Short mmCIF file of N, CA and C in Angstrom, two decimals:
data_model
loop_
_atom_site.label_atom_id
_atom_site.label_comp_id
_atom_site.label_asym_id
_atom_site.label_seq_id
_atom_site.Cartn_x
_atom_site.Cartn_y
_atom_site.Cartn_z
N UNK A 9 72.19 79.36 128.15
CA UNK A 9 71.57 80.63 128.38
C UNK A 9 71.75 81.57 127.17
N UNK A 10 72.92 81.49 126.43
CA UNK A 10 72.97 82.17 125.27
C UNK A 10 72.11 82.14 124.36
N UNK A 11 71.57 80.53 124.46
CA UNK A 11 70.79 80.60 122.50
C UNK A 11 69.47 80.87 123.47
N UNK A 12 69.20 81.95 124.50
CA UNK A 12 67.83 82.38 124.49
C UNK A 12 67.98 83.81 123.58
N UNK A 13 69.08 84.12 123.76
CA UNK A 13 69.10 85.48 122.69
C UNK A 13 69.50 85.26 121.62
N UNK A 14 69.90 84.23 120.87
CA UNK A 14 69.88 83.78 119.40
C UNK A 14 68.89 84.53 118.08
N UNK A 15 67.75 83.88 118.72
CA UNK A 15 66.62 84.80 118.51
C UNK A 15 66.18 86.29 118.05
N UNK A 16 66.79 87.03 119.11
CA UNK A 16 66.95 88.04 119.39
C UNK A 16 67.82 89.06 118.24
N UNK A 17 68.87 88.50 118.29
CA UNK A 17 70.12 88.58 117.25
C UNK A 17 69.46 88.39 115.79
N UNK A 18 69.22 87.29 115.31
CA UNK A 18 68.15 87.55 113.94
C UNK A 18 67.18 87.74 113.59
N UNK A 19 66.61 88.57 114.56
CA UNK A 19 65.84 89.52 114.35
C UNK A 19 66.06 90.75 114.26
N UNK A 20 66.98 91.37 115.29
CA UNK A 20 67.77 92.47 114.54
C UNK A 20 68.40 92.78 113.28
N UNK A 21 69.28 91.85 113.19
CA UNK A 21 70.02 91.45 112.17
C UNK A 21 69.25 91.77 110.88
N UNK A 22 67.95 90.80 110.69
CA UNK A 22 67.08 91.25 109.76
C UNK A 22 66.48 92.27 109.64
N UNK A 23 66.06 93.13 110.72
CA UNK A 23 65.23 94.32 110.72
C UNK A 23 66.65 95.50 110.16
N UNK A 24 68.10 95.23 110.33
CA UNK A 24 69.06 96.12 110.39
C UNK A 24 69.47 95.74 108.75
N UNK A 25 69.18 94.47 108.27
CA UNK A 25 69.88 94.17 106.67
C UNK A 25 69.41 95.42 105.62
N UNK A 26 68.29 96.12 105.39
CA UNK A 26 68.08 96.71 104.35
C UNK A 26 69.00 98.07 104.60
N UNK A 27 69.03 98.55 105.84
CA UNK A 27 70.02 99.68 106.06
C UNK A 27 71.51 99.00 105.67
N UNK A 28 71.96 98.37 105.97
CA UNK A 28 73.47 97.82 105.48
C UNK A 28 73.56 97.73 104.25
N UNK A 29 72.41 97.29 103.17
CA UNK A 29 72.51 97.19 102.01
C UNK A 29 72.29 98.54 101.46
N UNK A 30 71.18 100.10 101.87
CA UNK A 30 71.47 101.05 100.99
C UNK A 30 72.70 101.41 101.67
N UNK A 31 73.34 101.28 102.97
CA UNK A 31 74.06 102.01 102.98
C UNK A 31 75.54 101.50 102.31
N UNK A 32 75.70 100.27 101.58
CA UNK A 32 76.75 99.86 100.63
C UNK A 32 76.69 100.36 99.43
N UNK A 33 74.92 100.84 98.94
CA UNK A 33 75.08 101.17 97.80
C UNK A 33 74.97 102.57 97.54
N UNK A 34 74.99 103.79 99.08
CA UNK A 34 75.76 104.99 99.06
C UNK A 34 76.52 105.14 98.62
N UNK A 35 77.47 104.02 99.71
CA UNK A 35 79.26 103.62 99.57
C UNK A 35 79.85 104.05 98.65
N UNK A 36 79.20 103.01 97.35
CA UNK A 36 79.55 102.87 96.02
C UNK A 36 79.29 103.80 95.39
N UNK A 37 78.49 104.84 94.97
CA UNK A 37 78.09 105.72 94.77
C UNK A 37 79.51 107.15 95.04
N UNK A 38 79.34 107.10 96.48
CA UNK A 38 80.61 108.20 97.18
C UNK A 38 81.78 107.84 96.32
N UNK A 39 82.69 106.10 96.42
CA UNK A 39 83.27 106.08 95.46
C UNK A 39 83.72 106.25 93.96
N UNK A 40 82.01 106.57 93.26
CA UNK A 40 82.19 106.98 92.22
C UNK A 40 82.28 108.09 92.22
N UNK A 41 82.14 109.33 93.20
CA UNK A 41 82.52 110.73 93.13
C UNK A 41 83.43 111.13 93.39
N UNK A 42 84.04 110.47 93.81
CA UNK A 42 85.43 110.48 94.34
C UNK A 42 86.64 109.87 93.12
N UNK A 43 86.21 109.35 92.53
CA UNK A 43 86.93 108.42 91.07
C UNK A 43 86.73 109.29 89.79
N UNK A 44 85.70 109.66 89.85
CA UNK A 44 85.33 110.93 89.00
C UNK A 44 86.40 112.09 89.30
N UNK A 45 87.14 112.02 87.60
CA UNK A 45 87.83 113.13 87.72
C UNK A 45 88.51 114.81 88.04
N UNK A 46 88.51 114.70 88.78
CA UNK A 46 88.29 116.35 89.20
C UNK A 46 88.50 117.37 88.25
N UNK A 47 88.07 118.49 88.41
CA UNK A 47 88.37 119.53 87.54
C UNK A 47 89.56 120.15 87.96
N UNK A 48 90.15 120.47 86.55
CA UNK A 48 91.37 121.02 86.89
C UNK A 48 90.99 122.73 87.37
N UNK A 49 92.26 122.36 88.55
CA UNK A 49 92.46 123.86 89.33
C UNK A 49 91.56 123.64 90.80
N UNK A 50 91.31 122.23 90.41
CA UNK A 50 90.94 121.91 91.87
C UNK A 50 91.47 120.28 93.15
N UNK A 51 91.38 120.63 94.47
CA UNK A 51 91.44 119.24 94.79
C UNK A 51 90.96 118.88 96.17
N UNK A 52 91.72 117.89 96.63
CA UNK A 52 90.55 117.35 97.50
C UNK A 52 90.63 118.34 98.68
N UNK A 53 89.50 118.08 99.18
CA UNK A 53 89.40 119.24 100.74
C UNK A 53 90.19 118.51 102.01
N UNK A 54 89.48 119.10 102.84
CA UNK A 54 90.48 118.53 104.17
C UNK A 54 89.20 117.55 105.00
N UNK A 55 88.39 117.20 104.41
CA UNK A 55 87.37 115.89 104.95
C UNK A 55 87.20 114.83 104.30
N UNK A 56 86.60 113.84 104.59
CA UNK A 56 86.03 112.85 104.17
C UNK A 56 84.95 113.07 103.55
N UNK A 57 84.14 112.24 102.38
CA UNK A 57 82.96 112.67 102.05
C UNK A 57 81.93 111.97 103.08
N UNK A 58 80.92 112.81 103.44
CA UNK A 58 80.04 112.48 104.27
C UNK A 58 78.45 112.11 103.82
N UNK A 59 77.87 111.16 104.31
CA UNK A 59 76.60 110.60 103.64
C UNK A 59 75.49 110.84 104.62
N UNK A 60 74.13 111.45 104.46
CA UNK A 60 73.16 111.63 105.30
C UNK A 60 72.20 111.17 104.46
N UNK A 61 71.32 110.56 104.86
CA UNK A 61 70.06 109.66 104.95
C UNK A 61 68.44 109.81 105.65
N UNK A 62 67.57 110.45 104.92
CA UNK A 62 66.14 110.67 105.37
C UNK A 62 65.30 109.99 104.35
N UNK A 63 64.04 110.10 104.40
CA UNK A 63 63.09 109.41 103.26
C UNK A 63 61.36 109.78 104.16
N UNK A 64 61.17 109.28 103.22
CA UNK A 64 59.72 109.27 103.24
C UNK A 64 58.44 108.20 102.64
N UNK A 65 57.75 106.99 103.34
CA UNK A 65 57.55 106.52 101.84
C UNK A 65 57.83 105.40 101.34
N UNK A 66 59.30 104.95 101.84
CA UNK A 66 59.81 104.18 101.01
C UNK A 66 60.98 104.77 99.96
N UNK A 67 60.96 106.08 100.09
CA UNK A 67 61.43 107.10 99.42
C UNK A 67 62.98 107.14 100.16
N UNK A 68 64.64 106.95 99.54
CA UNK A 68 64.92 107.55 100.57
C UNK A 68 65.50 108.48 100.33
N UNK A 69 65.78 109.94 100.83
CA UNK A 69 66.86 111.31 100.60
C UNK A 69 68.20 110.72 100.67
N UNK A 70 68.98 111.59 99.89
CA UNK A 70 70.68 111.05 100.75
C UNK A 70 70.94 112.31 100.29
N UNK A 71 71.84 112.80 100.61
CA UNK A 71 72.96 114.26 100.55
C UNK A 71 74.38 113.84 100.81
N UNK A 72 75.50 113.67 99.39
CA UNK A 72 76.69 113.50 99.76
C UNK A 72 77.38 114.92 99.93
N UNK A 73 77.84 114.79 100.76
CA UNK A 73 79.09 115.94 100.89
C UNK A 73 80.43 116.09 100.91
N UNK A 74 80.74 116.86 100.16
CA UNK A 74 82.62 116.70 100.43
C UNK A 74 82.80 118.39 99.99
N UNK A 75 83.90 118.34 99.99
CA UNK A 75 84.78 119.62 100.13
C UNK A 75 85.80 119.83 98.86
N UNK A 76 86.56 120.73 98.62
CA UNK A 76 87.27 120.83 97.64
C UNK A 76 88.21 122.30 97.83
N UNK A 77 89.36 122.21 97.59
CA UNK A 77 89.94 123.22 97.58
C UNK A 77 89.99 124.12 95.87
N UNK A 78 89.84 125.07 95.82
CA UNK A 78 89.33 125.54 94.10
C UNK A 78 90.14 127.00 94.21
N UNK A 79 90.49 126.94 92.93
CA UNK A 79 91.08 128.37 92.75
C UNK A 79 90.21 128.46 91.03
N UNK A 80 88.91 128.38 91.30
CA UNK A 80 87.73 128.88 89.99
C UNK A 80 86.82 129.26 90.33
N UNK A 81 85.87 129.75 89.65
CA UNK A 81 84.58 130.06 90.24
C UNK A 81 83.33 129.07 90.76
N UNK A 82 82.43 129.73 91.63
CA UNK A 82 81.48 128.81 92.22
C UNK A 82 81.29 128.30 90.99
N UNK A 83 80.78 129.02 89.56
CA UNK A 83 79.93 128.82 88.79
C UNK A 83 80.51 127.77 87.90
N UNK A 84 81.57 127.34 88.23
CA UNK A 84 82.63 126.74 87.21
C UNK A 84 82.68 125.62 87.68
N UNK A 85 82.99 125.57 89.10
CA UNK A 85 82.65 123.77 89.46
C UNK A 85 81.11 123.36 89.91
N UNK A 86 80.62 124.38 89.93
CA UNK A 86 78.92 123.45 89.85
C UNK A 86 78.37 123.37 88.71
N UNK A 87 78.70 124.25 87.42
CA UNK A 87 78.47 123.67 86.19
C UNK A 87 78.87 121.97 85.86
N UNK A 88 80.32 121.74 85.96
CA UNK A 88 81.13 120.82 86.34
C UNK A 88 80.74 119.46 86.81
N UNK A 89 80.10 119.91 88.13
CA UNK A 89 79.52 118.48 88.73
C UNK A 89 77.56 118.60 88.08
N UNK A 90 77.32 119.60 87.93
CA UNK A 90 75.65 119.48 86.80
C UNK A 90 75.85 118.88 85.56
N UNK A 91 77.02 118.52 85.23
CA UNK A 91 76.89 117.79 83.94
C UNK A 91 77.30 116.92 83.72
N UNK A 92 78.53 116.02 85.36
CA UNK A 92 78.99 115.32 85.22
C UNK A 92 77.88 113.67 85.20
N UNK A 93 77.98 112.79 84.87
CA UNK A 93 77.45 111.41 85.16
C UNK A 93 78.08 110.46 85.77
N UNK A 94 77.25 110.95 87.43
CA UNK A 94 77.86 109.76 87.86
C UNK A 94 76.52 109.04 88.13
N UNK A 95 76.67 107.65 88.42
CA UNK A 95 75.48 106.80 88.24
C UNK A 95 75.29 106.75 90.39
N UNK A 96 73.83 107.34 90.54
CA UNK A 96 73.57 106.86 91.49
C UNK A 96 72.95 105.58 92.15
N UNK A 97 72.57 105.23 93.56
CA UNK A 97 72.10 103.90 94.18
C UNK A 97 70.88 103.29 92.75
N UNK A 98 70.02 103.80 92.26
CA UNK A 98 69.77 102.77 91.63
C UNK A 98 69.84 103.06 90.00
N UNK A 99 70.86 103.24 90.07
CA UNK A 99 71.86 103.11 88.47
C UNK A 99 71.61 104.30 87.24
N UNK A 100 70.88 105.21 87.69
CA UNK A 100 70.08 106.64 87.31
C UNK A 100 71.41 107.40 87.14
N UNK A 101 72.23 107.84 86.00
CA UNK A 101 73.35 108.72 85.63
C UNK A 101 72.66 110.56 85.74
N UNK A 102 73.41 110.62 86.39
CA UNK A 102 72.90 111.82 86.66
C UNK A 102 71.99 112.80 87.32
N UNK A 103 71.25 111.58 88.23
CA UNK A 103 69.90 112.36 88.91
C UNK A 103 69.75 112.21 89.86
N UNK A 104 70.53 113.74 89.94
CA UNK A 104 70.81 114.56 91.58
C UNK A 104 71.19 115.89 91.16
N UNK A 105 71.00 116.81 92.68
CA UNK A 105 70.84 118.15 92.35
C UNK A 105 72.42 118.11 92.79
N UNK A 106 72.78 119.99 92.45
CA UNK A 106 74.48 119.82 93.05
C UNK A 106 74.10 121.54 93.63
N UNK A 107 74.42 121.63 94.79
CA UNK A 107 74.73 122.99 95.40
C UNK A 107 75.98 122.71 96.22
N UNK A 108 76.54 124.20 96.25
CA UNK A 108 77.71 124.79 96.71
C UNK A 108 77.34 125.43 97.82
N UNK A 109 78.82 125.26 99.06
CA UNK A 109 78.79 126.51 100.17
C UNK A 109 80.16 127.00 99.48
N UNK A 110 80.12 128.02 99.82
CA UNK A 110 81.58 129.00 99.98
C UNK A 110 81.85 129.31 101.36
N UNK A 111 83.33 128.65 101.58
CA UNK A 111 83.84 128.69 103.16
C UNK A 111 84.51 130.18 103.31
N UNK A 112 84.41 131.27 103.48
CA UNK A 112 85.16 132.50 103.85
C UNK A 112 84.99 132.50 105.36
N UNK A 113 86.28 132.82 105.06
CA UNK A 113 87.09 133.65 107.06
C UNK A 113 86.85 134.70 107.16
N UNK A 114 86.99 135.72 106.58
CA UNK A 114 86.73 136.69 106.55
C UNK A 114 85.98 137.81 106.30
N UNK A 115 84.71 138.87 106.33
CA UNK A 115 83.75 139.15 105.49
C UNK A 115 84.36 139.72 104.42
N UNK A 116 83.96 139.97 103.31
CA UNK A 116 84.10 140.67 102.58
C UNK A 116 83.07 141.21 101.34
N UNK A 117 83.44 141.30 100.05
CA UNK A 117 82.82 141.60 98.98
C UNK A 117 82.29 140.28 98.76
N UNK A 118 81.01 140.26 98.02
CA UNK A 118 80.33 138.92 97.58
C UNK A 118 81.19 138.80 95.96
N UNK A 119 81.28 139.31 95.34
CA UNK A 119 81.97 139.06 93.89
C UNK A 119 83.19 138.70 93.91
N UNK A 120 83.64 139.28 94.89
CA UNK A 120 85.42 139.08 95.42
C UNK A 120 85.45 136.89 95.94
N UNK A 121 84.36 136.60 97.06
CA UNK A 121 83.92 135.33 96.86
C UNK A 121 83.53 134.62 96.37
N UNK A 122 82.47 134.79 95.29
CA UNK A 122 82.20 134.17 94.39
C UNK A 122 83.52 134.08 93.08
N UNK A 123 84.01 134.54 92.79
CA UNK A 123 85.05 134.36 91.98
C UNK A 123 85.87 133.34 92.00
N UNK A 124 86.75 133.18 93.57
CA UNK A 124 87.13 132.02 93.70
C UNK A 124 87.42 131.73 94.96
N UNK A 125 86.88 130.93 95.87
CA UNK A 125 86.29 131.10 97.22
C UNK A 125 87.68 130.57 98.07
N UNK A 126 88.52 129.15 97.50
CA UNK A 126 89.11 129.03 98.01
C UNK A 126 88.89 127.53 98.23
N UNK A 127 87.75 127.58 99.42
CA UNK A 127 87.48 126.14 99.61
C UNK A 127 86.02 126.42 99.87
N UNK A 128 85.32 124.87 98.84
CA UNK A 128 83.84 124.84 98.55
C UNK A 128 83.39 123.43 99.01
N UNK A 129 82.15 123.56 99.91
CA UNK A 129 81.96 122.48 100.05
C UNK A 129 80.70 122.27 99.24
N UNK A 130 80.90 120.80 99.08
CA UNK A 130 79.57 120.71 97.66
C UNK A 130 78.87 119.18 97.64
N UNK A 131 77.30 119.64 98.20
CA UNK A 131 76.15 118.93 98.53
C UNK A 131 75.65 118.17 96.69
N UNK A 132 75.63 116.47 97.03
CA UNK A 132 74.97 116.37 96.00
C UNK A 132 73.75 115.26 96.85
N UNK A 133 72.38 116.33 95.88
CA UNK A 133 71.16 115.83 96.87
C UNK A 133 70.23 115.02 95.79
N UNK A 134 69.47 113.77 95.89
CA UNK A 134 69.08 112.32 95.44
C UNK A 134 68.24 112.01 95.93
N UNK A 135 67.44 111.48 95.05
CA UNK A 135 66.89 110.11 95.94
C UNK A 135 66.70 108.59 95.44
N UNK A 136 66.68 107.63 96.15
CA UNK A 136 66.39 106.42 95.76
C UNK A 136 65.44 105.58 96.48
N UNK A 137 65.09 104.47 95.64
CA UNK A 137 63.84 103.48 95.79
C UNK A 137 64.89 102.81 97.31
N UNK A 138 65.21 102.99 98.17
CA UNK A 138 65.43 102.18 99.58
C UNK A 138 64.51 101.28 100.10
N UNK A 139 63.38 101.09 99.22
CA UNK A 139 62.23 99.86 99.76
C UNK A 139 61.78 100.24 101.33
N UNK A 140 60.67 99.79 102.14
CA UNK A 140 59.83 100.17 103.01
C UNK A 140 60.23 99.42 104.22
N UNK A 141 61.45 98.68 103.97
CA UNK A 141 62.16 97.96 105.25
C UNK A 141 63.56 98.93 105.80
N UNK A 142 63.91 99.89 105.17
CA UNK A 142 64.80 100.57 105.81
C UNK A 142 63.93 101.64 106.51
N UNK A 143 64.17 101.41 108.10
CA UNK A 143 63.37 102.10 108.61
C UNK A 143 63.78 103.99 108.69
N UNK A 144 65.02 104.52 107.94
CA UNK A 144 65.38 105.40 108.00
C UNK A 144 64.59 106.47 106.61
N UNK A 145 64.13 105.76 105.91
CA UNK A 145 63.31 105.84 104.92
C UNK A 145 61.70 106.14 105.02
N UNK A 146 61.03 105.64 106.12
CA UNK A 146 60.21 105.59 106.23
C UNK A 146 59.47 106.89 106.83
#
């Protein structure tokens, strides 16, 4: 009775392979931002880096995110990561956008935050050729 769903199984399996494969070569990617040296006066945040996935096309979006604890300015670590090279999913050094949040508790002055926020979380946004079988892409 089992090998009636045999079948079943590689066909998923196959329809699910192209997502397993961009999503290894996120992976690798996250690891290189993470290996990438930090700037001094800064370090790691209190998350994991996180990977999101849209497309269009064949096209696909990704947005890594992570966090950072900083005692510099916004303008100082997004210069920082705008010039750094890291090589994305399909081997392209450098081509992705980089924006910043600034986490404040408290309201205050905008210059007083921007100066040095404390803790920044920081979006780097991409895209890659994910081919027309990852259906998250599509």
């Amino acid at each position: 009775m089992a090998w009636l769903l045999v079948p079943f199984v590689l066909l998923w399996a196959l329809v699910r392979m192209p997502a397993w494969i961009n999503d290894f070569r996120l992976a690798r990617m996250v690891e290189r931002v993470e290996e990438y040296p930090r700037l001094p006066g800064t370090s790691p945040g209190s998350f994991d880096p996180q990977v999101q996935i849209g497309g269009d096309s064949g096209d696909c979006w990704y947005t890594i995110r992570f966090d950072l604890n900083v005692h510099l300015s916004v303008e100082q670590v997004l210069d920082y990561y705008r010039q750094a090279k890291i090589e994305d999913p399909d081997g392209d050094l450098g081509d992705y956008s980089v924006s910043a949040w600034a986490v404040v508790d408290e309201p205050g002055d905008e210059a007083e935050a921007a100066s040095s926020p404390g803790s920044l979380i920081i979006d780097l946004d991409g895209t890659f050729n994910g081919g027309l079988m990852d259906l998250r892409c599509l």
